[in-house]
mmCIF file of C-alpha atoms in Angstrom:
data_model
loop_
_atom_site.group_PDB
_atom_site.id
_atom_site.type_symbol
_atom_site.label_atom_id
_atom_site.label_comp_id
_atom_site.label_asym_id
_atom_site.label_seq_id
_atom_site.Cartn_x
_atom_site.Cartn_y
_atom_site.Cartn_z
ATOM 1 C CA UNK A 1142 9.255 18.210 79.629
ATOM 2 C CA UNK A 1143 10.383 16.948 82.847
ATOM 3 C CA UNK A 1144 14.357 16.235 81.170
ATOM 4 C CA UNK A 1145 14.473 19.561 79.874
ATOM 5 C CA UNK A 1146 13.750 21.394 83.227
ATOM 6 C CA UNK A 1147 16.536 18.942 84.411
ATOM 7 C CA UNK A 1148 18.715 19.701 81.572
ATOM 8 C CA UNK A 1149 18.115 23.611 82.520
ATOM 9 C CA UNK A 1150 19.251 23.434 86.049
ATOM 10 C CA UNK A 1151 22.366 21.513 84.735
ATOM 11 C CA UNK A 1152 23.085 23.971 82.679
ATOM 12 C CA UNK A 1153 22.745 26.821 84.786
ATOM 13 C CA UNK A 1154 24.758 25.252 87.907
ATOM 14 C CA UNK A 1155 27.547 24.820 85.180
ATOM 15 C CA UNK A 1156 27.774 27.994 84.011
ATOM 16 C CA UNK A 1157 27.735 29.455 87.807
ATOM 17 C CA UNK A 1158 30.677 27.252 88.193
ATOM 18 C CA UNK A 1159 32.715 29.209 85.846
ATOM 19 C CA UNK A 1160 31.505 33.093 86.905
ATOM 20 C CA UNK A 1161 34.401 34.985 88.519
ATOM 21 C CA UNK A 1162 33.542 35.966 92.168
ATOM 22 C CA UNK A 1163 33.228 39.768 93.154
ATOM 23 C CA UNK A 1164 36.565 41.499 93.221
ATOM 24 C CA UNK A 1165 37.697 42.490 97.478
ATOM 25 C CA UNK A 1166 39.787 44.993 98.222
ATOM 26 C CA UNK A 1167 42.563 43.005 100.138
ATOM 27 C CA UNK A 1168 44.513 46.746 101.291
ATOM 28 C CA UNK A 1169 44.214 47.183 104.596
ATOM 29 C CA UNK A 1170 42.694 51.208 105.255
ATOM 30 C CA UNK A 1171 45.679 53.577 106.036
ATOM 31 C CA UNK A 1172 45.124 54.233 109.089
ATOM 32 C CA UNK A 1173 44.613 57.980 110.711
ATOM 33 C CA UNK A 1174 47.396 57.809 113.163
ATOM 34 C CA UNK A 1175 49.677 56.361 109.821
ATOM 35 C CA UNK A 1176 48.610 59.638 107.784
ATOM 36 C CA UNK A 1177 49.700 62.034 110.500
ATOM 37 C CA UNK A 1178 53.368 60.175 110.604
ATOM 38 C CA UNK A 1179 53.647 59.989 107.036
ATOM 39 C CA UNK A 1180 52.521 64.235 106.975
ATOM 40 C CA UNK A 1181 54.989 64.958 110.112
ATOM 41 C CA UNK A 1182 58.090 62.947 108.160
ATOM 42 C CA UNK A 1183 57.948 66.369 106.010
ATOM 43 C CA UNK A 1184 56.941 68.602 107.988
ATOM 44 C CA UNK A 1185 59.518 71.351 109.099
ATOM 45 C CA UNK A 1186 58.501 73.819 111.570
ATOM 46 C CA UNK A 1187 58.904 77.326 111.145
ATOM 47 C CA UNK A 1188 61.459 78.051 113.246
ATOM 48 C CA UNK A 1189 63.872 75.467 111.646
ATOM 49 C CA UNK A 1190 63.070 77.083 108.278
ATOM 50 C CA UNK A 1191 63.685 80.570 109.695
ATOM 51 C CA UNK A 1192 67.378 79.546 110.910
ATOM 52 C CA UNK A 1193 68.143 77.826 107.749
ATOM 53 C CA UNK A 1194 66.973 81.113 105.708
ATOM 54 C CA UNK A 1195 69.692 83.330 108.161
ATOM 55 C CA UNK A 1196 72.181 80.574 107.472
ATOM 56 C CA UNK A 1197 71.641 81.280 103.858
ATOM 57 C CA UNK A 1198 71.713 84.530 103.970
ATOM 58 C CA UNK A 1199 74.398 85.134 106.434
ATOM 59 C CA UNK A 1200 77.014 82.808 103.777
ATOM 60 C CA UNK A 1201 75.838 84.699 100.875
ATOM 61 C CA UNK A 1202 76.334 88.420 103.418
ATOM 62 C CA UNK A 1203 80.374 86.965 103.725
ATOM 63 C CA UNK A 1204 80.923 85.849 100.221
ATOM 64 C CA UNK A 1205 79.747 89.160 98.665
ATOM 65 C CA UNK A 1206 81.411 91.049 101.328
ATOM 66 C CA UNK A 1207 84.481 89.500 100.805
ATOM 67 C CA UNK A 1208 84.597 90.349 97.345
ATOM 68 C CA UNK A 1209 83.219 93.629 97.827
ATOM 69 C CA UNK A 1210 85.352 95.345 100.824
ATOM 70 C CA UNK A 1211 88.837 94.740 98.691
ATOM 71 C CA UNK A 1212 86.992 96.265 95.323
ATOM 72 C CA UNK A 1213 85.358 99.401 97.578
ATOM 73 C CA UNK A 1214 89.281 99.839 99.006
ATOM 74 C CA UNK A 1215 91.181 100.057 95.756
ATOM 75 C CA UNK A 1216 89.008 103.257 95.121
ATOM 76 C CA UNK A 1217 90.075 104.447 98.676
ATOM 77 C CA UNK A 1218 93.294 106.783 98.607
ATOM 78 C CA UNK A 1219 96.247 104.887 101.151
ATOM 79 C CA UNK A 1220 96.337 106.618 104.443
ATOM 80 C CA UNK A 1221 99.574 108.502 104.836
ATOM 81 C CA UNK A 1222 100.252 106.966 108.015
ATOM 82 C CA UNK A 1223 100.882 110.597 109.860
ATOM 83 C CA UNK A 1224 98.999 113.577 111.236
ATOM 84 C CA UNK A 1225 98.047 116.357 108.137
ATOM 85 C CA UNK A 1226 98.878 113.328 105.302
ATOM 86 C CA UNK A 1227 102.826 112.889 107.161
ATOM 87 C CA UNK A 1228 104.381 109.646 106.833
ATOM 88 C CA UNK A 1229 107.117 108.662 109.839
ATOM 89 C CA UNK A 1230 110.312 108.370 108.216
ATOM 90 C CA UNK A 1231 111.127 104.276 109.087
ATOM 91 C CA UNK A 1232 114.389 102.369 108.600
ATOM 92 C CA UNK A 1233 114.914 98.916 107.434
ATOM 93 C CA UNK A 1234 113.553 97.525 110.121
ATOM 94 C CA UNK A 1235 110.710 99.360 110.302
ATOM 95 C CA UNK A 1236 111.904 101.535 113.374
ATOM 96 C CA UNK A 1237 110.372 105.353 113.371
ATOM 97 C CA UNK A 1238 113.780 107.754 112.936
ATOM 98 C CA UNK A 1239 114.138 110.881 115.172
ATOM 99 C CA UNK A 1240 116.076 113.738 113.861
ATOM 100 C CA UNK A 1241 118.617 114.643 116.639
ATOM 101 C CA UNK A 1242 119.777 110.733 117.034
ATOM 102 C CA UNK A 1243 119.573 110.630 113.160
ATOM 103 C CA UNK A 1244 121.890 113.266 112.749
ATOM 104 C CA UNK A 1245 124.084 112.028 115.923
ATOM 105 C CA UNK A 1246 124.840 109.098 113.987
ATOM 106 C CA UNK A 1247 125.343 110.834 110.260
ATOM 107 C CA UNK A 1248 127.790 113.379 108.487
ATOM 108 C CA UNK A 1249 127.473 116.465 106.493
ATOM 109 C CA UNK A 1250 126.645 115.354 103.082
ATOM 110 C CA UNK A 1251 125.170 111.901 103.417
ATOM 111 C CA UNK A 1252 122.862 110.212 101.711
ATOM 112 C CA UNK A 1253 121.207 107.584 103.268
ATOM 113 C CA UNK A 1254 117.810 105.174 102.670
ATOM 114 C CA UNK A 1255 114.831 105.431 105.121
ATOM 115 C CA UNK A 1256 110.872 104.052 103.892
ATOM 116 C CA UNK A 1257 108.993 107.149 102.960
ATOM 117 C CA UNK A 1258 105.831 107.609 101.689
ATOM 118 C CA UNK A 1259 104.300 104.401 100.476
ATOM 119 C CA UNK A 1260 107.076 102.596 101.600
ATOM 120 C CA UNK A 1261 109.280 103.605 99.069
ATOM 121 C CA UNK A 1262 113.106 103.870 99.129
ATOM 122 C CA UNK A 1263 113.656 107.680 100.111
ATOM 123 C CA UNK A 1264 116.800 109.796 100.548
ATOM 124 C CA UNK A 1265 117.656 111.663 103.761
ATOM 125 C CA UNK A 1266 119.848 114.416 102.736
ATOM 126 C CA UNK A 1267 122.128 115.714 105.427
ATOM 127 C CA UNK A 1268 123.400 119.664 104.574
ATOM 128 C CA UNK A 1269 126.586 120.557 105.083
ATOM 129 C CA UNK A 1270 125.578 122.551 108.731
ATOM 130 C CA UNK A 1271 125.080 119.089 109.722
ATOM 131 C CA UNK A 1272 120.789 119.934 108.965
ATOM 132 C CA UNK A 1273 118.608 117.680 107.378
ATOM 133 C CA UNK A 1274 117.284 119.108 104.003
ATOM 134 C CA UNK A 1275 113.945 119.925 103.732
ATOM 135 C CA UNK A 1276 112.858 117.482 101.376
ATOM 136 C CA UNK A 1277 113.713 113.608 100.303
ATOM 137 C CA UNK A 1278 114.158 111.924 97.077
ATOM 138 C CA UNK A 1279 112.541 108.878 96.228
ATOM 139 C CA UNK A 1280 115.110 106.509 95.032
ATOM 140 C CA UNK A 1281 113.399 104.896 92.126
ATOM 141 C CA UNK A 1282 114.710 105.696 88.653
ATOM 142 C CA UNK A 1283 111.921 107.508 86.070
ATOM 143 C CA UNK A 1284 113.492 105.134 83.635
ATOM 144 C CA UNK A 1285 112.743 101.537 84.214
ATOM 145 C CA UNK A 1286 112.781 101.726 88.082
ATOM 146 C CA UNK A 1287 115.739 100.625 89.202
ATOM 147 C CA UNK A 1288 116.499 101.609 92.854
ATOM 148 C CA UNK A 1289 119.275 104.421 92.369
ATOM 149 C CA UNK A 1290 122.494 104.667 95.005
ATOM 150 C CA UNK A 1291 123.757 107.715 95.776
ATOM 151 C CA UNK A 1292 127.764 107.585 94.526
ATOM 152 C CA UNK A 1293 129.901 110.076 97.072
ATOM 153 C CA UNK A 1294 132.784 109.972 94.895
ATOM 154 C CA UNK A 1295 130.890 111.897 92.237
ATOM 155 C CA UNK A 1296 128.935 113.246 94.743
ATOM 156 C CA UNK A 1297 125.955 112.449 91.971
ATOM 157 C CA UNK A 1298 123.060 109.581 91.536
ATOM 158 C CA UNK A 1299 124.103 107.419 89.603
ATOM 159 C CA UNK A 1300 121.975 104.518 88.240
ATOM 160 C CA UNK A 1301 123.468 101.019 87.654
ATOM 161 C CA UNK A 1302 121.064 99.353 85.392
ATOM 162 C CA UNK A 1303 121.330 102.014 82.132
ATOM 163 C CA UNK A 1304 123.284 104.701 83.032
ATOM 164 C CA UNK A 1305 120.727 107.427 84.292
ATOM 165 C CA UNK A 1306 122.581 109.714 86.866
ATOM 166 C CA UNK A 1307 120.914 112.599 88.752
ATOM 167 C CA UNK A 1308 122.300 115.656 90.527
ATOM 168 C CA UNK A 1309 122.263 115.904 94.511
ATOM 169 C CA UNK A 1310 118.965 117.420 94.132
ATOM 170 C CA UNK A 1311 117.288 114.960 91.939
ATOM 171 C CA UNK A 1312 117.634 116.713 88.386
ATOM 172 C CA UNK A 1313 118.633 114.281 85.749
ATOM 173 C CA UNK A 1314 121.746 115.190 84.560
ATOM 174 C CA UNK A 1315 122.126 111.969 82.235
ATOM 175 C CA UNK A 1316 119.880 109.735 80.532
ATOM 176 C CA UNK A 1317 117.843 107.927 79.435
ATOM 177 C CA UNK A 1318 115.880 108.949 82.281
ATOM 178 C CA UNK A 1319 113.600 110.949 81.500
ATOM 179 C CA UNK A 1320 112.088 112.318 84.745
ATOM 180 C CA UNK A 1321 114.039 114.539 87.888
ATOM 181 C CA UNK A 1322 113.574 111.752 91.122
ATOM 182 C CA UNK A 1323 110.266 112.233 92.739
ATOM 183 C CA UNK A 1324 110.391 114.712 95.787
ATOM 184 C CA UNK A 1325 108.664 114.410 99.067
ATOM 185 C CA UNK A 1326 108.193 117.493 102.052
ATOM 186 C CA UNK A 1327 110.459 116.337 105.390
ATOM 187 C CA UNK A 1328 109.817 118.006 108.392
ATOM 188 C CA UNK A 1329 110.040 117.491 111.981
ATOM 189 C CA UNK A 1330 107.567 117.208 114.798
ATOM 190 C CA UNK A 1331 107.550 118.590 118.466
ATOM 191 C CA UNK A 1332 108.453 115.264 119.456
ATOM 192 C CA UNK A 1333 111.835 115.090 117.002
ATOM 193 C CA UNK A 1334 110.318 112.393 114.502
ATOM 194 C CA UNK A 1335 111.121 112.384 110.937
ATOM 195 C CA UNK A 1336 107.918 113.194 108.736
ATOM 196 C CA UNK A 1337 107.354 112.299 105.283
ATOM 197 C CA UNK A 1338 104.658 114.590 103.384
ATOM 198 C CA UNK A 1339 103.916 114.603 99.593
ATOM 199 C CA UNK A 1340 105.275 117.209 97.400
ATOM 200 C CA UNK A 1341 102.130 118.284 95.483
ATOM 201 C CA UNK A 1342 103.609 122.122 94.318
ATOM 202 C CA UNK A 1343 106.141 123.403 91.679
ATOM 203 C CA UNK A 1344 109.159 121.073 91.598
ATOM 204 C CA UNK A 1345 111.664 123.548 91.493
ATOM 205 C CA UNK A 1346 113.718 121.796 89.402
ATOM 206 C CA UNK A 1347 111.728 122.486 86.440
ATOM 207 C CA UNK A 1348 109.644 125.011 87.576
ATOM 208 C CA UNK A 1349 106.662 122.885 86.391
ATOM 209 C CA UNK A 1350 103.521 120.790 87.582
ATOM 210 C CA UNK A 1351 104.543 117.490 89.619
ATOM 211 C CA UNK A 1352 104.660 114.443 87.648
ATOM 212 C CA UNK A 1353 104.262 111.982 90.240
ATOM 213 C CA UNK A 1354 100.765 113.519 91.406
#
């Protein structure tokens, strides 16, 4: 009796030997000042967020209004540059032309260049009182658009690139154009400047509606 209570306790101690001790939690607590960093690290106050939501919206504001102004303007009709839809007759250097040192400098019967509406190559017409004519001629051919001189010797328009040629006021007289030369009002102001105004009546060269409005 007495070597199996022996044998028991033994036993027992044995087996203790071998039982796994209690698990411990070897993490250290996260402390409460170490929360509040961590939570500030991504924190961003509200006024920061409100001036990166302007920033936002003030790109997006320039992008779309950049692409939006130049699509609005092609609808717009081009200012004509004048008082009543006039245009300043210009020369090639861009310099506004006054009638009385216009015709100072010209004689009866020429023809000469000046920008006129749009910027387009225009005739000045002087009469043969030594008066400017009351309207211009664009100088673009109506065939292909070829810029057409004005020939004195055959006191004519005569276009170099197919033959077109056009009478002194414009009519075709030749083809293959097909069109009379665009007209345009002139008139001039109080102050002596040349004015450019679009013809939008009868041409009376065919007695019919305008084809260039």
């Amino acid at each position: 009796m007495k070597f199996f209570t022996i044998s028991s306790i033994a036993l027992f101690g044995s087996a203790a030997a071998f039982a796994p001790s209690p698990a411990t939690n070897t993490r250290s607590p996260m402390t409460a000042t170490n929360m509040v960093a961590t939570e500030s690290e991504f924190y961003i106050d509200q006024n920061r967020r409100n001036l990166m939501n302007l920033i936002l919206v003030g790109s997006a504001a320039v992008t779309v209004g950049g692409l939006a102004v130049p699509y609005a303007l092609f609808f717009v009709p081009p200012g004509a540059g004048g008082g009543s839809g006039s245009t300043p007759a210009k020369d090639a250097l861009g310099n506004e032309l006054f009638a009385k040192e216009y015709l100072a400098s010209k004689k009866p019967g020429d023809h000469s260049l000046a920008q006129g509406l749009k910027g387009d190559a225009t005739y000045l017409i002087v009469k043969e009182d030594g008066t400017l004519e009351d309207f211009g001629l664009n100088a673009i051919c109506t065939h292909l658009g070829c810029v057409v001189p004005w020939s004195a010797a055959n006191n004519k328009f005569m276009c170099p690139c197919h033959g077109s040629q056009y009478d002194t006021s414009g009519a075709v007289v030749r083809g293959p154009a097909p069109l009379p030369l665009a007209l345009a009002h002139l008139d001039v102001d109080e102050s002596g400047k040349i004015l450019f105004s679009p013809w939008t009546e009868t041409d009376f060269r065919t007695d019919g509606k305008p084809w260039w409005t």
